[in-house]
C-alpha cells in the first residue's frame, strides 16, 4: 500500500480498526491513532473535533480528555483534565502524569490572570480565588513530581513552576536560599535558585 508521508501509515491503521464490528476498545484505539495523525499533520481543529466526539461516546476515554488539554485553553482545558483524572487508578503513568501536569499548569495560569485583575487588597475576591488556584497548582505539581521518572521531559519546567507558586504563596516568609522550598522527592537534585531565576511565570506575591 503506497503512502505519501509517514503519518499516512497511522491514519491507515486507524481506518482498519474502525471495522463494522469494532469493539469499544478498538474504537478507542482507532481514535488515539486518529488524534496522533492529526497532531502530526498540524490540524488542531481536527484534534479537538475527534477528541470531543470520542469523550462524548466514551466519557472515561482519558486520552481524549488529554488531547483536549493540549489543544484547548482556560476553563475547557481545566474541565478536560479533571474529567481525564476521574479514573486515575486505571491510567498509565505517562497519561496520569501528563493530565496532572496540564491541570496544574492551567490552575497556575488561571491564578496568574485572576491575581493581576484584582486590587491587591487582602480581602479582595480575586486575591482569595487566585490563592485557591495556586494551591490547586501546588497540589497537582507535587503529585506529578512524585509520579514521573526523573528523566521526564517536562519535569524541569514543572519544578520551575512549583518554585514560582511557592514564592507567590509564601515568598515573604522564605529565606534567600529558599531552604524552605520543598519540591517533593527530587528537591535535592534541583537548583532551586537557578530554576526560580529562569522561570517564565510572573506571579504576584499573595
N, CA, C and O of each residue as an XYZ file, in Angstrom:
824
protein
N       0.858     -1.196      0.000
C       0.000      0.000      0.000
C       0.893      1.245      0.000
O       1.697      1.407      0.917
N       0.779      2.122     -0.990
C       1.650      3.302     -1.057
C       1.198      4.385     -0.071
O       0.004      4.589      0.153
N       2.193      5.076      0.513
C       1.917      6.188      1.414
C       2.761      7.376      0.978
O       3.933      7.224      0.633
N       2.162      8.552      0.995
C       2.883      9.749      0.572
C       3.719     10.335      1.698
O       4.661     11.085      1.441
N       3.389     10.004      2.943
C       4.121     10.517      4.094
C       3.977      9.533      5.247
O       2.977      8.819      5.318
N       4.968      9.478      6.167
C       4.904      8.537      7.284
C       3.605      8.585      8.096
O       3.095      7.525      8.459
N       3.039      9.778      8.402
C       1.792      9.790      9.174
C       0.634      9.057      8.498
O      -0.315      8.651      9.169
N       0.703      8.886      7.180
C      -0.375      8.194      6.478
C      -0.532      6.758      6.963
O      -1.627      6.198      6.918
N       0.574      6.160      7.431
C       0.512      4.803      7.971
C      -0.386      4.778      9.205
O      -1.182      3.858      9.388
N      -0.246      5.799     10.048
C      -1.053      5.891     11.266
C      -2.528      6.012     10.909
O      -3.382      5.375     11.526
N      -2.815      6.827      9.918
C      -4.202      7.018      9.502
C      -4.787      5.721      8.949
O      -5.940      5.392      9.226
N      -3.996      4.984      8.169
C      -4.467      3.720      7.604
C      -4.763      2.707      8.702
O      -5.756      1.983      8.628
N      -3.907      2.650      9.724
C      -4.141      1.742     10.848
C      -5.417      2.108     11.596
O      -6.160      1.234     12.042
N      -5.660      3.402     11.728
C      -6.885      3.861     12.389
C      -8.118      3.406     11.627
O      -9.099      2.963     12.224
N      -8.066      3.515     10.322
C      -9.207      3.111      9.493
C      -9.442      1.610      9.563
O     -10.589      1.163      9.541
N      -8.370      0.826      9.647
C      -8.506     -0.633      9.744
C      -9.223     -1.017     11.035
O     -10.043     -1.935     11.050
N      -8.906     -0.309     12.115
C      -9.527     -0.619     13.402
C     -11.014     -0.280     13.434
O     -11.764     -0.838     14.235
N     -11.437      0.629     12.567
C     -12.842      1.040     12.554
C     -13.652      0.126     11.628
O     -14.284      0.589     10.678
N     -13.624     -1.147     11.915
C     -14.394     -2.097     11.121
C     -15.862     -2.065     11.549
O     -16.233     -1.425     12.533
N     -16.670     -2.768     10.785
C     -18.105     -2.750     11.040
C     -18.434     -3.266     12.439
O     -19.329     -2.742     13.102
N     -17.716     -4.287     12.885
C     -17.994     -4.890     14.190
C     -16.926     -4.523     15.226
O     -16.619     -5.311     16.121
N     -16.377     -3.342     15.095
C     -15.321     -2.916     16.014
C     -15.834     -2.828     17.449
O     -16.935     -2.338     17.701
N     -15.021     -3.308     18.378
C     -15.359     -3.235     19.791
C     -15.087     -1.822     20.307
O     -14.368     -1.065     19.655
N     -15.645     -1.448     21.467
C     -15.348     -0.132     22.041
C     -13.843      0.093     22.237
O     -13.350      1.206     22.057
N     -13.119     -0.968     22.607
C     -11.673     -0.847     22.780
C     -10.990     -0.535     21.457
O     -10.080      0.292     21.399
N     -11.441     -1.214     20.375
C     -10.874     -0.951     19.056
C     -11.171      0.479     18.607
O     -10.318      1.137     18.012
N     -12.380      0.954     18.894
C     -12.739      2.325     18.512
C     -11.884      3.343     19.255
O     -11.467      4.349     18.683
N     -11.626      3.078     20.526
C     -10.764      3.983     21.288
C      -9.337      3.967     20.744
O      -8.688      5.009     20.650
N      -8.852      2.766     20.385
C      -7.508      2.665     19.819
C      -7.433      3.407     18.484
O      -6.446      4.085     18.195
N      -8.486      3.270     17.674
C      -8.532      3.979     16.394
C      -8.541      5.489     16.614
O      -7.923      6.240     15.859
N      -9.241      5.923     17.648
C      -9.312      7.351     17.939
C      -7.956      7.891     18.374
O      -7.575      8.997     17.991
N      -7.221      7.112     19.175
C      -5.872      7.522     19.581
C      -5.002      7.746     18.346
O      -4.301      8.753     18.244
N      -5.055      6.805     17.417
C      -4.255      6.919     16.197
C      -4.702      8.118     15.351
O      -3.876      8.823     14.771
N      -6.012      8.334     15.292
C      -6.515      9.468     14.522
C      -6.058     10.794     15.123
O      -5.688     11.719     14.401
N      -6.089     10.876     16.447
C      -5.636     12.091     17.120
C      -4.146     12.317     16.870
O      -3.723     13.435     16.575
N      -3.353     11.247     16.990
C      -1.916     11.362     16.747
C      -1.660     11.809     15.302
O      -0.807     12.660     15.051
N      -2.399     11.235     14.370
C      -2.247     11.623     12.960
C      -2.545     13.110     12.778
O      -1.802     13.816     12.096
N      -3.626     13.583     13.385
C      -3.990     15.000     13.245
C      -2.980     15.920     13.911
O      -2.723     17.021     13.424
N      -2.405     15.472     15.025
C      -1.360     16.262     15.684
C      -0.149     16.382     14.771
O       0.385     17.473     14.573
N       0.281     15.244     14.213
C       1.440     15.254     13.318
C       1.179     16.064     12.053
O       2.102     16.617     11.455
N      -0.084     16.125     11.657
C      -0.451     16.884     10.462
C      -0.660     18.364     10.756
O      -0.853     19.164      9.841
N      -0.620     18.725     12.037
C      -0.792     20.127     12.414
C      -2.219     20.622     12.339
O      -2.456     21.825     12.228
N      -3.182     19.695     12.398
C      -4.590     20.072     12.293
C      -5.228     20.082     13.682
O      -5.868     19.113     14.091
N      -5.044     21.189     14.396
C      -5.569     21.301     15.748
C      -7.077     21.211     15.827
O      -7.615     20.609     16.757
N      -7.764     21.799     14.866
C      -9.230     21.746     14.868
C      -9.728     20.311     14.764
O     -10.708     19.939     15.409
N      -9.049     19.505     13.947
C      -9.438     18.104     13.799
C      -9.186     17.333     15.086
O      -9.957     16.441     15.439
N      -8.109     17.672     15.790
C      -7.825     17.028     17.079
C      -8.955     17.297     18.058
O      -9.453     16.381     18.712
N      -9.360     18.565     18.157
C     -10.434     18.936     19.087
C     -11.741     18.247     18.692
O     -12.453     17.727     19.552
N     -12.056     18.243     17.406
C     -13.292     17.618     16.947
C     -13.302     16.121     17.234
O     -14.292     15.592     17.740
N     -12.205     15.433     16.915
C     -12.123     13.988     17.139
C     -12.191     13.658     18.621
O     -12.919     12.752     19.026
N     -11.431     14.393     19.432
C     -11.412     14.135     20.873
C     -12.764     14.439     21.514
O     -13.202     13.711     22.405
N     -13.419     15.491     21.077
C     -14.734     15.848     21.630
C     -15.759     14.757     21.351
O     -16.525     14.372     22.234
N     -15.766     14.259     20.105
C     -16.688     13.173     19.764
C     -16.363     11.906     20.547
O     -17.264     11.167     20.942
N     -15.086     11.659     20.769
C     -14.673     10.441     21.461
C     -15.105     10.447     22.927
O     -15.616      9.444     23.425
N     -14.901     11.575     23.623
C     -15.266     11.607     25.041
C     -16.779     11.684     25.221
O     -17.298     11.311     26.273
N     -17.480     12.160     24.215
C     -18.936     12.126     24.275
C     -19.428     10.692     24.168
O     -20.390     10.303     24.830
N     -18.745      9.892     23.310
C     -19.101      8.491     23.151
C     -18.664      7.665     24.362
O     -19.393      6.791     24.831
N     -17.452      7.962     24.860
C     -16.894      7.225     26.000
C     -16.328      8.228     27.006
O     -15.164      8.612     26.898
N     -17.136      8.661     27.987
C     -16.699      9.687     28.942
C     -15.438      9.313     29.726
O     -14.744     10.197     30.229
N     -15.133      8.015     29.838
C     -13.948      7.600     30.578
C     -12.723      7.415     29.686
O     -11.717      6.859     30.126
N     -12.798      7.879     28.428
C     -11.693      7.765     27.484
C     -10.684      8.865     27.798
O     -10.780      9.974     27.271
N      -9.718      8.552     28.660
C      -8.816      9.567     29.209
C      -7.937     10.220     28.151
O      -7.631     11.408     28.253
N      -7.523      9.455     27.128
C      -6.650     10.042     26.112
C      -7.362     11.164     25.346
O      -6.734     12.142     24.941
N      -8.668     11.015     25.155
C      -9.429     12.073     24.504
C      -9.426     13.347     25.334
O      -9.287     14.447     24.801
N      -9.581     13.186     26.648
C      -9.527     14.351     27.534
C      -8.138     14.980     27.512
O      -7.996     16.203     27.518
N      -7.110     14.122     27.486
C      -5.738     14.641     27.422
C      -5.514     15.451     26.145
O      -4.892     16.512     26.179
N      -6.023     14.947     25.023
C      -5.872     15.673     23.761
C      -6.514     17.051     23.846
O      -5.982     18.020     23.305
N      -7.648     17.141     24.521
C      -8.315     18.432     24.677
C      -7.494     19.377     25.547
O      -7.489     20.586     25.317
N      -6.799     18.830     26.548
C      -5.949     19.702     27.371
C      -4.787     20.249     26.564
O      -4.259     21.314     26.885
N      -4.379     19.533     25.516
C      -3.282     20.002     24.667
C      -3.722     21.114     23.724
O      -2.927     21.989     23.381
N      -4.977     21.084     23.306
C      -5.426     21.991     22.261
C      -6.333     23.117     22.753
O      -6.497     24.126     22.067
N      -6.913     22.954     23.918
C      -7.848     23.959     24.436
C      -7.163     24.791     25.522
O      -6.051     24.482     25.950
N      -7.830     25.826     25.950
C      -7.265     26.713     26.963
C      -8.321     27.048     28.005
O      -9.505     26.756     27.834
N      -7.866     27.667     29.090
C      -8.783     28.179     30.093
C      -9.638     27.124     30.748
O      -9.171     26.036     31.084
N     -10.902     27.466     30.924
C     -11.829     26.611     31.650
C     -12.034     25.266     30.959
O     -12.176     24.241     31.626
N     -12.051     25.264     29.631
C     -12.252     23.996     28.935
C     -11.081     23.051     29.177
O     -11.285     21.847     29.333
N      -9.875     23.569     29.212
C      -8.714     22.734     29.499
C      -8.810     22.163     30.909
O      -8.513     20.989     31.133
N      -9.226     22.996     31.851
C      -9.347     22.533     33.240
C     -10.368     21.420     33.355
O     -10.127     20.415     34.025
N     -11.522     21.597     32.696
C     -12.570     20.572     32.761
C     -12.104     19.270     32.116
O     -12.407     18.187     32.615
N     -11.374     19.373     31.014
C     -10.887     18.176     30.332
C      -9.895     17.419     31.213
O      -9.966     16.194     31.309
N      -8.981     18.127     31.848
C      -8.014     17.482     32.734
C      -8.711     16.826     33.911
O      -8.369     15.712     34.309
N      -9.691     17.525     34.464
C     -10.443     16.985     35.598
C     -11.175     15.705     35.203
O     -11.176     14.726     35.949
N     -11.790     15.721     34.037
C     -12.522     14.537     33.570
C     -11.573     13.375     33.316
O     -11.902     12.231     33.632
N     -10.404     13.649     32.753
C      -9.454     12.586     32.480
C      -8.898     11.944     33.735
O      -8.515     10.774     33.721
N      -8.851     12.704     34.824
C      -8.280     12.200     36.077
C      -9.303     11.514     36.981
O      -8.956     11.058     38.071
N     -10.546     11.436     36.546
C     -11.569     10.810     37.380
C     -11.300      9.327     37.606
O     -11.715      8.757     38.616
N     -10.602      8.707     36.657
C     -10.282      7.283     36.783
C      -8.767      7.123     36.840
O      -8.185      6.333     36.097
N      -8.137      7.888     37.736
C      -6.672      7.948     37.787
C      -6.035      6.580     38.016
O      -4.960      6.306     37.484
N      -6.679      5.720     38.796
C      -6.092      4.419     39.104
C      -5.955      3.527     37.877
O      -5.154      2.592     37.873
N      -6.731      3.811     36.840
C      -6.707      2.984     35.638
C      -5.791      3.557     34.560
O      -5.670      2.977     33.481
N      -5.153      4.678     34.838
C      -4.340      5.345     33.822
C      -2.897      4.848     33.850
O      -2.393      4.416     34.886
N      -2.253      4.918     32.703
C      -0.822      4.663     32.659
C      -0.105      5.812     33.365
O      -0.658      6.901     33.514
N       1.127      5.559     33.796
C       1.898      6.610     34.464
C       2.063      7.819     33.557
O       1.964      8.962     34.003
N       2.318      7.556     32.269
C       2.516      8.657     31.323
C       1.278      9.533     31.207
O       1.367     10.759     31.276
N       0.120      8.899     31.032
C      -1.113      9.665     30.850
C      -1.519     10.346     32.140
O      -1.946     11.501     32.125
N      -1.392      9.645     33.257
C      -1.725     10.224     34.561
C      -0.851     11.456     34.825
O      -1.347     12.504     35.238
N       0.449     11.312     34.582
C       1.354     12.422     34.820
C       1.066     13.615     33.940
O       1.089     14.753     34.408
N       0.796     13.369     32.671
C       0.523     14.479     31.756
C      -0.774     15.203     32.102
O      -0.857     16.424     31.969
N      -1.777     14.465     32.539
C      -3.029     15.114     32.942
C      -2.823     15.947     34.204
O      -3.359     17.050     34.316
N      -2.051     15.425     35.152
C      -1.731     16.206     36.349
C      -0.968     17.477     35.981
O      -1.248     18.557     36.500
N       0.005     17.327     35.072
C       0.790     18.486     34.659
C      -0.090     19.539     33.999
O       0.034     20.728     34.292
N      -0.979     19.105     33.107
C      -1.855     20.049     32.401
C      -2.795     20.742     33.365
O      -3.022     21.947     33.252
N      -3.350     19.991     34.323
C      -4.262     20.620     35.273
C      -3.516     21.589     36.184
O      -4.026     22.663     36.505
N      -2.310     21.210     36.598
C      -1.516     22.093     37.443
C      -1.116     23.368     36.719
O      -1.208     24.458     37.284
N      -0.670     23.241     35.467
C      -0.288     24.428     34.693
C      -1.489     25.325     34.442
O      -1.380     26.550     34.489
N      -2.639     24.706     34.176
C      -3.833     25.502     33.917
C      -4.253     26.267     35.171
O      -4.642     27.432     35.090
N      -4.174     25.610     36.328
C      -4.520     26.284     37.582
C      -3.582     27.461     37.834
O      -4.010     28.515     38.305
N      -2.299     27.278     37.517
C      -1.335     28.363     37.696
C      -1.632     29.523     36.751
O      -1.543     30.685     37.148
N      -1.984     29.215     35.504
C      -2.314     30.265     34.539
C      -3.550     31.044     34.980
O      -3.585     32.271     34.892
N      -4.562     30.321     35.453
C      -5.776     30.989     35.927
C      -5.463     31.867     37.133
O      -5.961     32.988     37.237
N      -4.638     31.356     38.041
C      -4.267     32.130     39.225
C      -3.564     33.420     38.818
O      -3.853     34.491     39.353
N      -2.650     33.309     37.876
C      -1.899     34.488     37.434
C      -2.826     35.548     36.850
O      -2.709     36.732     37.167
N      -3.752     35.110     35.990
C      -4.684     36.048     35.366
C      -5.604     36.690     36.403
O      -5.864     37.892     36.351
N      -6.090     35.886     37.338
C      -7.024     36.386     38.354
C      -6.330     37.373     39.289
O      -6.883     38.424     39.612
N      -5.115     37.030     39.722
C      -4.397     37.899     40.660
C      -4.060     39.252     40.038
O      -4.086     40.280     40.715
N      -3.744     39.242     38.748
C      -3.433     40.506     38.086
C      -4.684     41.358     37.826
O      -4.579     42.544     37.514
N      -5.845     40.754     37.954
C      -7.077     41.506     37.722
C      -7.625     42.126     38.999
O      -8.532     42.956     38.942
N      -7.082     41.730     40.157
C      -7.619     42.205     41.422
C      -6.986     43.499     41.903
O      -6.099     44.055     41.256
N      -7.461     43.967     43.049
C      -6.976     45.226     43.620
C      -5.753     45.038     44.489
O      -5.038     45.997     44.782
N      -5.503     43.784     44.909
C      -4.380     43.520     45.794
C      -4.738     43.587     47.262
O      -3.918     43.238     48.111
N      -5.945     44.028     47.581
C      -6.393     44.086     48.965
C      -6.509     42.673     49.533
O      -6.873     41.740     48.818
N      -6.198     42.519     50.821
C      -6.178     41.204     51.466
C      -7.514     40.474     51.346
O      -7.542     39.249     51.224
N      -8.612     41.215     51.379
C      -9.937     40.601     51.308
C     -10.543     40.658     49.908
O     -11.717     40.340     49.720
N      -9.740     41.062     48.932
C     -10.216     41.134     47.562
C     -10.581     39.733     47.071
O      -9.838     38.777     47.295
N     -11.733     39.617     46.399
C     -12.180     38.305     45.936
C     -11.178     37.676     44.974
O     -10.946     36.468     45.026
N     -10.584     38.481     44.100
C      -9.601     37.968     43.154
C      -8.399     37.392     43.891
O      -7.856     36.364     43.487
N      -7.987     38.037     44.953
C      -6.843     37.547     45.735
C      -7.156     36.197     46.364
O      -6.330     35.285     46.338
N      -8.342     36.078     46.923
C      -8.749     34.824     47.561
C      -8.855     33.700     46.529
O      -8.366     32.594     46.757
N      -9.494     33.990     45.396
C      -9.655     32.985     44.347
C      -8.309     32.622     43.725
O      -8.046     31.453     43.440
N      -7.462     33.623     43.517
C      -6.141     33.367     42.954
C      -5.313     32.463     43.846
O      -4.636     31.560     43.356
N      -5.359     32.694     45.142
C      -4.636     31.830     46.081
C      -5.177     30.405     46.034
O      -4.415     29.443     46.127
N      -6.471     30.276     45.891
C      -7.072     28.931     45.826
C      -6.555     28.171     44.605
O      -6.244     26.983     44.693
N      -6.465     28.863     43.463
C      -5.943     28.210     42.259
C      -4.455     27.885     42.413
O      -3.993     26.862     41.907
N      -3.709     28.738     43.101
C      -2.305     28.445     43.348
C      -2.153     27.192     44.199
O      -1.243     26.395     43.971
N      -3.028     27.013     45.167
C      -2.987     25.810     45.994
C      -3.303     24.568     45.158
O      -2.706     23.510     45.353
N      -4.237     24.708     44.238
C      -4.555     23.594     43.338
C      -3.345     23.249     42.472
O      -3.021     22.077     42.281
N      -2.688     24.272     41.956
C      -1.497     24.045     41.137
C      -0.406     23.366     41.954
O       0.253     22.443     41.475
N      -0.222     23.823     43.177
C       0.784     23.255     44.072
C       0.528     21.767     44.297
O       1.453     20.957     44.234
N      -0.711     21.414     44.557
C      -1.074     20.012     44.813
C      -0.823     19.134     43.592
O      -0.255     18.049     43.709
N      -1.250     19.606     42.417
C      -1.109     18.788     41.211
C       0.348     18.646     40.788
O       0.761     17.574     40.344
N       1.128     19.710     40.919
C       2.535     19.625     40.534
C       3.287     18.688     41.468
O       4.133     17.917     41.015
N       2.993     18.741     42.765
C       3.630     17.822     43.706
C       3.291     16.373     43.360
O       4.157     15.499     43.397
N       2.025     16.127     43.025
C       1.611     14.775     42.657
C       2.318     14.325     41.379
O       2.713     13.165     41.254
N       2.475     15.254     40.429
C       3.163     14.946     39.179
C       4.623     14.581     39.440
O       5.120     13.585     38.915
N       5.304     15.385     40.248
C       6.720     15.162     40.517
C       6.932     13.825     41.229
O       7.916     13.135     40.964
N       6.025     13.459     42.123
C       6.122     12.178     42.818
C       5.902     10.994     41.875
O       6.409      9.898     42.111
N       5.141     11.228     40.810
C       4.723     10.131     39.937
C       5.714      9.829     38.820
O       5.977      8.662     38.529
N       6.267     10.863     38.191
C       7.020     10.653     36.953
C       8.484     10.293     37.235
O       8.998     10.598     38.312
N       9.157      9.647     36.273
C      10.586      9.345     36.429
C      11.423     10.610     36.306
O      10.954     11.608     35.759
N      12.655     10.584     36.805
C      13.479     11.802     36.806
C      13.899     12.283     35.425
O      14.358     13.417     35.288
N      13.751     11.444     34.390
C      14.124     11.883     33.050
C      12.930     12.410     32.255
O      13.020     12.575     31.038
N      11.827     12.672     32.929
C      10.656     13.227     32.259
C      11.016     14.553     31.599
O      11.635     15.417     32.220
N      10.626     14.708     30.343
C      10.998     15.900     29.597
C      10.423     17.193     30.139
O      11.020     18.257     29.977
N       9.257     17.109     30.787
C       8.621     18.331     31.286
C       8.914     18.575     32.762
O       8.435     19.556     33.331
N       9.697     17.694     33.389
C       9.969     17.850     34.814
C      10.647     19.177     35.162
O      10.218     19.827     36.116
N      11.693     19.615     34.430
C      12.324     20.897     34.785
C      11.348     22.075     34.759
O      11.386     22.938     35.635
N      10.479     22.105     33.752
C       9.513     23.209     33.661
C       8.534     23.173     34.824
O       8.180     24.216     35.374
N       8.095     21.973     35.200
C       7.144     21.855     36.316
C       7.809     22.180     37.645
O       7.169     22.753     38.527
N       9.080     21.825     37.808
C       9.799     22.206     39.027
C       9.931     23.725     39.110
O       9.785     24.313     40.182
N      10.206     24.347     37.977
C      10.289     25.800     37.956
C       8.971     26.446     38.321
O       8.928     27.419     39.074
N       7.899     25.898     37.781
C       6.571     26.424     38.091
C       6.240     26.215     39.566
O       5.615     27.065     40.201
N       6.666     25.076     40.097
C       6.405     24.789     41.520
C       7.092     25.806     42.418
O       6.514     26.261     43.404
N       8.321     26.160     42.078
C       9.040     27.171     42.859
C       8.330     28.521     42.755
O       8.208     29.239     43.748
N       7.866     28.863     41.563
C       7.165     30.137     41.372
C       5.877     30.193     42.191
O       5.541     31.220     42.781
N       5.170     29.071     42.214
C       3.939     29.008     43.007
C       4.262     29.185     44.484
O       3.574     29.926     45.187
N       5.305     28.509     44.958
C       5.708     28.638     46.352
C       6.085     30.079     46.688
O       5.714     30.597     47.741
N       6.824     30.718     45.785
C       7.229     32.107     46.031
C       6.017     33.033     46.069
O       5.980     33.980     46.856
N       5.036     32.763     45.228
C       3.840     33.599     45.210
C       3.042     33.460     46.494
O       2.493     34.434     47.010
N       2.985     32.231     47.006
C       2.189     31.985     48.210
C       2.921     32.372     49.490
O       2.323     32.911     50.421
N       4.221     32.093     49.525
C       4.946     32.229     50.793
C       6.247     33.014     50.665
O       7.119     32.910     51.528
N       6.387     33.804     49.589
C       7.642     34.497     49.343
C       8.116     35.356     50.503
O       9.315     35.440     50.769
N       7.183     35.991     51.190
C       7.571     36.889     52.275
C       8.102     36.142     53.492
O       8.682     36.749     54.392
N       7.901     34.811     53.518
C       8.356     34.026     54.671
C       9.594     33.183     54.357
O      10.075     32.455     55.225
N      10.114     33.269     53.132
C      11.210     32.412     52.717
C      12.559     33.092     52.871
O      12.673     34.311     52.744
N      13.580     32.288     53.148
C      14.942     32.798     53.215
C      15.498     32.956     51.802
O      14.921     32.432     50.850
N      16.611     33.673     51.657
C      17.154     33.959     50.336
C      17.605     32.706     49.592
O      17.556     32.671     48.363
N      18.045     31.671     50.322
C      18.497     30.445     49.658
C      17.363     29.445     49.454
O      17.602     28.316     49.027
N      16.140     29.849     49.753
C      14.938     29.020     49.532
C      15.007     27.674     50.248
O      14.535     26.667     49.721
N      15.588     27.650     51.440
C      15.698     26.403     52.188
C      14.332     25.797     52.489
O      14.195     24.579     52.603
N      13.335     26.648     52.614
C      12.008     26.155     52.980
C      11.251     25.525     51.820
O      10.246     24.845     52.031
N      11.726     25.747     50.593
C      11.021     25.233     49.418
C      11.187     23.730     49.347
O      12.309     23.223     49.330
N      10.081     23.021     49.306
C      10.097     21.576     49.205
C       9.476     21.173     47.882
O       8.300     21.440     47.634
N      10.262     20.533     47.035
C       9.772     20.097     45.731
C       9.822     18.575     45.685
O      10.500     17.981     44.847
N       9.088     17.962     46.607
C       8.887     16.521     46.635
C      10.217     15.769     46.642
O      11.204     16.260     47.190
N      10.246     14.575     46.034
C      11.386     13.681     46.151
C      12.586     14.103     45.326
O      13.673     13.554     45.506
N      12.419     15.081     44.407
C      13.542     15.473     43.552
C      14.182     16.780     43.997
O      15.019     17.336     43.285
N      13.791     17.279     45.182
C      14.261     18.594     45.591
C      15.784     18.650     45.762
O      16.388     19.701     45.544
N      16.412     17.530     46.151
C      17.844     17.567     46.400
C      18.653     17.731     45.116
O      19.788     18.206     45.154
N      18.069     17.338     43.971
C      18.792     17.460     42.707
C      18.373     18.695     41.921
O      18.730     18.855     40.754
N      17.622     19.555     42.569
C      17.056     20.709     41.879
C      17.805     21.978     42.283
O      17.908     22.279     43.472
N      18.317     22.710     41.330
C      18.935     24.001     41.585
C      17.814     25.017     41.744
O      17.384     25.633     40.769
N      17.351     25.188     42.953
C      16.153     25.987     43.190
C      16.339     27.445     42.777
O      15.451     28.045     42.171
N      17.483     28.002     43.106
C      17.703     29.398     42.743
C      17.754     29.568     41.235
O      17.195     30.523     40.695
N      18.429     28.637     40.548
C      18.523     28.714     39.097
C      17.173     28.575     38.443
O      16.859     29.290     37.492
N      16.361     27.643     38.955
C      15.020     27.441     38.404
C      14.174     28.685     38.621
O      13.466     29.125     37.715
N      14.245     29.243     39.803
C      13.440     30.431     40.087
C      13.834     31.595     39.189
O      12.981     32.371     38.758
N      15.136     31.713     38.907
C      15.610     32.806     38.055
C      15.160     32.630     36.610
O      14.899     33.617     35.923
N      15.064     31.381     36.135
C      14.773     31.118     34.734
C      13.279     31.023     34.427
O      12.873     31.062     33.265
N      12.480     30.900     35.458
C      11.059     30.655     35.222
C      10.404     31.804     34.459
O      10.825     32.956     34.561
N       9.368     31.469     33.693
C       8.653     32.448     32.872
C       7.349     32.896     33.512
O       6.549     33.565     32.858
N       7.111     32.546     34.781
C       5.810     32.807     35.394
C       5.874     34.033     36.305
O       6.402     33.943     37.413
N       5.344     35.183     35.856
C       5.439     36.419     36.628
C       4.319     36.563     37.648
O       3.479     37.453     37.520
N       4.295     35.694     38.664
C       3.219     35.742     39.646
C       3.369     36.927     40.591
O       4.472     37.405     40.860
N       2.240     37.375     41.075
C       2.251     38.392     42.106
C       2.401     37.722     43.462
O       1.851     36.637     43.655
N       3.120     38.316     44.414
C       3.147     37.767     45.766
C       1.779     37.928     46.401
O       1.203     39.016     46.388
N       1.264     36.848     46.956
C      -0.065     36.900     47.556
C      -0.025     36.331     48.963
O      -1.052     36.286     49.640
